[in-house]
Amino acid sequence: MATMRERVEAALGTYVGDTVADTCVRGTALSLGKSADDLTEADLPALESSIRRLLGPIAPSSVIDDLLTKIQKGF
Amino acid sequence: MATESVPAARKNSVMAPATYVGAGVLVGLTAIYWFLSTQMYADVLGDTAYAMSYWFGTLLQIVFAVVIVTIALRIGLDQGVGKQWLFVGMGVAAFAIGDIIWTVLELHMGLDPYPSLADPFYVLQYVFFMTAIVLAIRSYQHLTPIRTPVIIAAAIAIILGIVVYAALLAPHIFPAGIAELGFWGLVVSTLYPLGDVFFILAPALALALIIRQLGAGRLGWPWWVIVVGAVVYSFTDAFYSYADWSGLGLTVTLDMGWAVANLMFALAALVARDVYRVR
């Protein structure tokens, strides 16, 4: 089963590229006092908040909503 | 044992068939204008055909502007990206209005349209385009470093500004001065080549360096097309002045640069529409 990190990076990478996606996930994990590999379902609200803040200026909210839905469903 | 790995990205194309059709129509219209321009340059058209060809090119700019503004409005002005694309569209619209005024003055009134009321609208394209690109650059500030790309672009712009000064302003424009060009003629003759470098090319270079960090990320796609258009626009505009003043001579290819640049901006908006579409 894909880890939370892999799910988020796969979804984000489509839009912002793998490198930036990786940076986003690691940054969010760091703000939670975790490593990216330790992210779990429980961290979804924090990830969602982080993704909305980062992507909000560069993508319409409908795209971000769709992306978050895919992450929650594991695609 | 079956393993569930990272879900694969969807295989369906990001670009909708309607986008290819729309892009094909715009490219086709531009190609027709290119052909008409060759006939205009060859001086083989009658008065009516010449006027219709002239207006075809002018109206083409309006089509480009309408495409971009419509897409910006569909994205929504409550969205950050919607505003960015609206400014791109307003820039092309300003250029189109300038072209309409230029056409009326030159074609129907027999006046020299340089400088004229058309120039404030051409200048407005710089203002709107730079606003759009600065907003786009700032929107990436939480995702990727933007300071270094901006500094590199500024350094390149300064070098190119010196080239413009050495090749065009110092040997041609400034010696002609107010005596030959008039006050406003001198102002716009100085502003255009420098504006091309500092207000079009430099912001586009900075944006290119920023979205380069997105790799294949699709949110960068439309901005790459914008960058190509900006490069075409700035080189066309600056080199047109140089070719005119240095006696190098003007060509159809050079004259088509503005239309091709605005075409690229319209194609970029079409790409943006698809990239921002939820599937």
Coordinates of C-alpha atoms in Angstrom, one line a residue:
Chain A
M1 CA 0.0 0.0 0.0
A2 CA 1.3 3.4 -0.9
T3 CA 2.4 5.5 2.0
M4 CA 0.9 8.9 2.7
R5 CA 4.1 10.5 1.5
E6 CA 3.9 8.6 -1.8
R7 CA 0.2 9.5 -2.3
V8 CA 0.7 13.1 -1.7
E9 CA 3.9 13.4 -3.8
A10 CA 2.2 11.5 -6.7
A11 CA -0.8 13.8 -6.6
L12 CA 1.2 17.0 -6.1
G13 CA 3.9 16.1 -8.6
T14 CA 1.5 16.0 -11.5
Y15 CA 0.9 19.8 -10.9
V16 CA 4.2 21.1 -9.5
G17 CA 6.8 18.5 -10.5
D18 CA 8.4 15.9 -8.4
T19 CA 11.1 18.0 -6.8
V20 CA 8.7 20.8 -5.6
A21 CA 6.2 18.1 -4.5
D22 CA 8.9 16.4 -2.4
T23 CA 9.9 19.8 -0.9
C24 CA 6.3 20.5 0.0
V25 CA 5.7 17.2 1.7
R26 CA 9.0 17.3 3.6
G27 CA 8.3 20.9 4.7
T28 CA 4.9 20.1 6.0
A29 CA 6.2 17.0 7.8
L30 CA 8.9 19.1 9.4
S31 CA 6.3 21.6 10.6
L32 CA 4.6 18.7 12.3
G33 CA 7.8 17.5 13.9
K34 CA 7.9 14.4 11.7
S35 CA 9.9 13.1 8.8
A36 CA 8.0 12.8 5.5
D37 CA 8.0 9.0 5.8
D38 CA 6.2 9.2 9.1
L39 CA 3.1 11.0 7.8
T40 CA -0.1 9.2 8.3
E41 CA -3.9 9.7 7.6
A42 CA -4.1 11.7 10.8
D43 CA -1.8 14.3 9.2
L44 CA -4.2 14.9 6.3
P45 CA -5.7 18.1 7.8
A46 CA -2.3 19.6 8.2
L47 CA -1.3 18.5 4.7
E48 CA -4.5 19.9 3.3
S49 CA -3.9 23.2 4.9
S50 CA -0.3 23.3 3.7
I51 CA -1.3 22.4 0.1
R52 CA -4.0 25.0 0.0
R53 CA -1.6 27.7 1.2
L54 CA 1.1 26.6 -1.3
L55 CA -1.1 26.0 -4.4
G56 CA -3.7 28.6 -3.7
P57 CA -1.9 31.4 -5.6
I58 CA -1.0 29.3 -8.6
A59 CA -4.1 27.1 -9.2
P60 CA -7.9 27.6 -9.0
S61 CA -9.5 26.3 -5.9
S62 CA -11.4 23.7 -7.9
V63 CA -8.1 22.1 -8.9
I64 CA -6.9 22.0 -5.3
D65 CA -10.2 20.5 -4.1
D66 CA -9.9 17.8 -6.7
L67 CA -6.3 17.1 -5.8
L68 CA -7.1 16.8 -2.1
T69 CA -10.0 14.5 -2.9
K70 CA -7.6 12.3 -4.8
I71 CA -5.1 12.2 -2.0
Q72 CA -7.9 11.3 0.5
K73 CA -9.1 8.5 -1.7
G74 CA -5.6 7.4 -2.5
F75 CA -6.4 8.3 -6.1
Chain B
M1 CA 1.8 -11.4 -4.2
A2 CA -0.1 -8.5 -5.6
T3 CA 1.3 -5.2 -4.4
E4 CA -0.4 -1.9 -4.4
S5 CA 2.1 0.7 -5.2
V6 CA 1.9 4.4 -5.9
P7 CA -1.2 5.1 -8.0
A8 CA -0.3 5.8 -11.5
A9 CA -1.3 9.2 -12.9
R10 CA -4.2 9.2 -15.2
K11 CA -3.3 8.4 -18.8
N12 CA -6.0 10.6 -20.4
S13 CA -4.6 13.7 -22.2
V14 CA -4.5 16.9 -20.3
M15 CA -5.3 18.8 -23.5
A16 CA -8.9 18.6 -24.7
P17 CA -9.7 18.0 -28.4
A18 CA -11.4 21.4 -28.5
T19 CA -8.1 23.0 -27.5
Y20 CA -6.3 21.5 -30.5
V21 CA -9.2 22.8 -32.7
G22 CA -9.1 26.2 -31.2
A23 CA -5.3 26.4 -31.5
G24 CA -5.5 25.2 -35.1
V25 CA -7.9 27.9 -36.0
L26 CA -5.8 30.6 -34.4
V27 CA -2.6 29.3 -36.0
G28 CA -4.4 29.1 -39.3
L29 CA -5.7 32.7 -39.1
T30 CA -2.2 33.8 -38.3
A31 CA -0.8 31.9 -41.3
I32 CA -3.4 33.5 -43.5
Y33 CA -2.3 36.9 -42.2
W34 CA 1.3 35.9 -43.0
F35 CA 0.4 35.2 -46.6
L36 CA -1.6 38.4 -46.9
S37 CA 1.4 40.3 -45.4
T38 CA 3.7 38.9 -48.1
Q39 CA 1.3 40.2 -50.7
M40 CA 1.1 43.6 -49.0
Y41 CA 4.9 43.8 -48.9
A42 CA 5.1 42.7 -52.5
D43 CA 2.8 45.5 -53.4
V44 CA 0.6 43.3 -55.6
L45 CA -2.7 44.1 -53.9
G46 CA -5.3 46.6 -55.0
D47 CA -6.5 49.3 -52.6
T48 CA -9.5 47.3 -51.3
A49 CA -7.6 44.1 -50.9
Y50 CA -4.8 45.9 -49.2
A51 CA -7.2 47.6 -46.8
M52 CA -8.9 44.3 -46.1
S53 CA -5.6 42.5 -45.5
Y54 CA -4.5 45.3 -43.2
W55 CA -7.7 45.1 -41.2
F56 CA -7.5 41.3 -41.1
G57 CA -4.2 41.6 -39.1
T58 CA -5.7 44.2 -36.8
L59 CA -8.8 42.2 -36.1
L60 CA -6.7 39.1 -35.5
Q61 CA -5.3 40.9 -32.4
I62 CA -8.8 41.4 -31.1
V63 CA -9.5 37.7 -31.5
F64 CA -6.4 36.9 -29.5
A65 CA -7.4 39.3 -26.8
V66 CA -11.0 38.0 -26.6
V67 CA -9.7 34.4 -26.3
I68 CA -7.5 35.3 -23.4
V69 CA -9.9 37.5 -21.5
T70 CA -12.7 35.0 -21.9
I71 CA -10.6 32.2 -20.4
A72 CA -9.5 34.5 -17.6
L73 CA -13.1 35.2 -16.8
R74 CA -13.9 31.5 -16.9
I75 CA -11.1 30.8 -14.5
G76 CA -12.6 33.4 -12.2
L77 CA -11.4 36.7 -11.0
D78 CA -11.7 35.6 -7.4
Q79 CA -8.8 33.2 -8.2
G80 CA -5.2 34.4 -8.1
V81 CA -4.5 32.8 -11.5
G82 CA -7.6 34.3 -13.0
K83 CA -6.3 37.8 -12.3
Q84 CA -2.9 36.9 -13.8
W85 CA -4.5 35.8 -17.0
L86 CA -6.8 38.8 -17.1
F87 CA -3.8 41.0 -17.1
V88 CA -2.2 39.1 -20.0
G89 CA -5.5 39.5 -21.9
M90 CA -5.7 43.2 -21.1
G91 CA -2.2 43.6 -22.4
V92 CA -3.1 42.0 -25.7
A93 CA -6.4 44.0 -25.7
A94 CA -4.4 47.2 -25.2
F95 CA -2.2 46.2 -28.1
A96 CA -5.3 45.5 -30.3
I97 CA -6.7 48.9 -29.5
G98 CA -3.4 50.5 -30.4
D99 CA -3.5 48.6 -33.7
I100 CA -7.0 49.8 -34.5
I101 CA -6.0 53.4 -33.9
W102 CA -2.9 52.9 -36.0
T103 CA -4.8 51.3 -38.8
V104 CA -7.4 54.1 -38.9
L105 CA -4.8 56.8 -38.8
E106 CA -2.5 55.3 -41.5
L107 CA -5.0 53.5 -43.7
H108 CA -8.0 55.8 -43.7
M109 CA -6.7 59.2 -42.7
G110 CA -3.4 59.1 -44.5
L111 CA -1.5 60.2 -41.3
D112 CA 1.8 59.1 -40.0
P113 CA 0.8 57.2 -36.9
Y114 CA 4.2 57.3 -35.2
P115 CA 3.9 58.8 -32.6
S116 CA 0.2 59.0 -32.1
L117 CA -2.7 58.1 -29.8
A118 CA -1.9 54.5 -30.6
D119 CA 1.3 54.6 -28.6
P120 CA -0.3 54.9 -25.1
F121 CA -2.1 51.7 -25.8
Y122 CA 1.0 49.9 -27.0
V123 CA 2.8 51.1 -23.8
L124 CA -0.1 49.8 -21.8
Q125 CA 0.7 46.3 -23.0
Y126 CA 4.0 46.6 -21.1
V127 CA 2.2 47.6 -18.0
F128 CA -0.4 44.9 -18.1
F129 CA 2.1 42.2 -19.2
M130 CA 4.6 43.0 -16.5
T131 CA 1.8 43.1 -13.9
A132 CA 0.7 39.7 -15.0
I133 CA 4.2 38.2 -14.8
V134 CA 5.1 39.8 -11.5
L135 CA 1.9 38.4 -10.0
A136 CA 2.7 35.0 -11.4
I137 CA 6.3 35.2 -10.1
R138 CA 5.0 36.2 -6.6
S139 CA 2.5 33.4 -6.6
Y140 CA 5.4 30.9 -6.7
Q141 CA 7.2 32.4 -3.8
H142 CA 6.0 29.8 -1.2
L143 CA 6.9 26.9 -3.5
T144 CA 10.3 27.7 -5.0
P145 CA 13.0 30.3 -4.4
I146 CA 12.3 33.4 -6.6
R147 CA 15.1 35.8 -5.5
T148 CA 17.9 34.2 -7.5
P149 CA 15.9 33.9 -10.7
V150 CA 14.8 37.6 -10.4
I151 CA 18.4 38.7 -9.8
I152 CA 19.7 36.7 -12.8
A153 CA 17.0 38.0 -15.0
A154 CA 17.7 41.6 -13.9
A155 CA 21.4 41.1 -14.6
I156 CA 20.7 39.8 -18.1
A157 CA 18.2 42.7 -18.7
I158 CA 20.9 45.3 -17.7
I159 CA 23.4 43.7 -20.1
L160 CA 20.7 43.7 -22.9
G161 CA 19.8 47.3 -22.0
I162 CA 23.4 48.3 -22.5
V163 CA 23.3 46.5 -25.9
V164 CA 20.2 48.4 -26.9
Y165 CA 21.8 51.7 -25.8
A166 CA 25.0 50.9 -27.7
A167 CA 23.4 49.5 -30.9
L168 CA 20.3 51.7 -31.2
L169 CA 19.9 54.6 -28.8
A170 CA 23.3 56.1 -28.9
P171 CA 24.0 55.8 -32.6
H172 CA 20.5 56.4 -34.0
I173 CA 17.7 57.6 -31.7
F174 CA 19.5 60.2 -29.5
P175 CA 21.3 61.9 -32.4
A176 CA 18.0 62.2 -34.2
G177 CA 16.6 63.7 -31.0
I178 CA 13.6 66.0 -30.7
A179 CA 14.6 67.9 -33.8
E180 CA 13.9 64.9 -36.0
L181 CA 11.5 62.8 -33.9
G182 CA 9.6 65.4 -31.9
F183 CA 9.3 65.1 -28.1
W184 CA 6.9 62.2 -28.0
G185 CA 8.6 60.5 -30.9
L186 CA 11.9 60.6 -28.9
V187 CA 10.1 59.3 -25.8
V188 CA 8.4 56.3 -27.4
S189 CA 11.5 55.5 -29.6
T190 CA 13.5 55.3 -26.4
L191 CA 10.8 53.6 -24.4
Y192 CA 10.0 50.8 -26.7
P193 CA 13.3 49.0 -27.1
L194 CA 14.1 49.5 -23.4
G195 CA 10.6 48.5 -22.4
D196 CA 11.0 45.3 -24.5
V197 CA 14.0 44.4 -22.4
F198 CA 13.0 45.5 -19.0
F199 CA 9.2 45.1 -19.0
I200 CA 8.7 42.1 -21.3
L201 CA 11.9 40.0 -21.6
A202 CA 13.3 40.4 -18.1
P203 CA 10.0 39.4 -16.2
A204 CA 9.6 36.5 -18.7
L205 CA 13.1 35.3 -18.1
A206 CA 12.6 35.4 -14.3
L207 CA 9.4 33.5 -14.7
A208 CA 11.1 30.9 -16.9
L209 CA 13.8 30.3 -14.3
I210 CA 11.2 29.9 -11.6
I211 CA 8.8 27.5 -13.5
R212 CA 11.9 25.5 -14.6
Q213 CA 12.0 24.3 -11.1
L214 CA 8.6 22.7 -11.6
G215 CA 10.0 20.3 -14.1
A216 CA 7.2 18.6 -15.9
G217 CA 4.6 19.9 -13.4
R218 CA 1.6 20.9 -15.5
L219 CA 0.9 24.2 -13.8
G220 CA 4.1 25.5 -15.5
W221 CA 3.0 24.6 -19.0
P222 CA 1.0 27.7 -20.0
W223 CA 3.7 30.0 -18.6
W224 CA 6.3 28.3 -20.8
V225 CA 4.2 29.3 -23.8
I226 CA 3.9 32.9 -22.4
V227 CA 7.7 33.0 -22.1
V228 CA 8.1 32.0 -25.7
G229 CA 5.6 34.7 -26.7
A230 CA 7.5 37.3 -24.6
V231 CA 10.8 36.4 -26.2
V232 CA 9.3 36.7 -29.7
Y233 CA 7.6 40.0 -28.8
S234 CA 10.6 41.6 -27.3
F235 CA 13.1 40.6 -30.0
T236 CA 10.6 41.6 -32.7
D237 CA 9.9 45.0 -31.2
A238 CA 13.5 45.8 -30.4
F239 CA 15.0 44.4 -33.6
Y240 CA 12.3 46.2 -35.7
S241 CA 13.6 49.5 -34.4
Y242 CA 17.1 48.5 -35.1
A243 CA 16.4 47.3 -38.6
D244 CA 14.4 50.5 -39.3
W245 CA 17.1 52.9 -38.0
S246 CA 20.2 51.0 -39.2
G247 CA 18.8 50.7 -42.8
L248 CA 18.8 46.9 -42.5
G249 CA 15.3 46.9 -43.9
L250 CA 12.0 45.5 -42.7
T251 CA 10.8 42.1 -43.6
V252 CA 7.4 40.3 -43.5
T253 CA 8.9 37.8 -41.0
L254 CA 9.9 40.7 -38.7
D255 CA 6.6 42.4 -39.2
M256 CA 4.7 39.2 -38.2
G257 CA 6.5 39.0 -34.8
W258 CA 3.8 40.9 -32.9
A259 CA 1.1 38.7 -34.3
V260 CA 3.0 35.6 -33.5
A261 CA 3.7 36.8 -30.0
N262 CA 0.1 37.6 -29.3
L263 CA -0.8 34.2 -30.9
M264 CA 1.5 32.5 -28.4
F265 CA -0.2 34.4 -25.5
A266 CA -3.6 33.2 -26.8
L267 CA -2.3 29.6 -27.1
A268 CA -1.0 29.9 -23.6
A269 CA -4.4 30.8 -22.3
L270 CA -5.9 27.8 -24.1
V271 CA -3.3 25.5 -22.4
A272 CA -4.1 27.2 -19.1
R273 CA -7.8 26.4 -19.5
D274 CA -7.0 22.7 -19.9
V275 CA -4.4 22.6 -17.1
Y276 CA -6.8 24.2 -14.7
R277 CA -9.7 21.9 -15.6
V278 CA -10.8 19.3 -13.1
R279 CA -11.0 15.9 -14.6

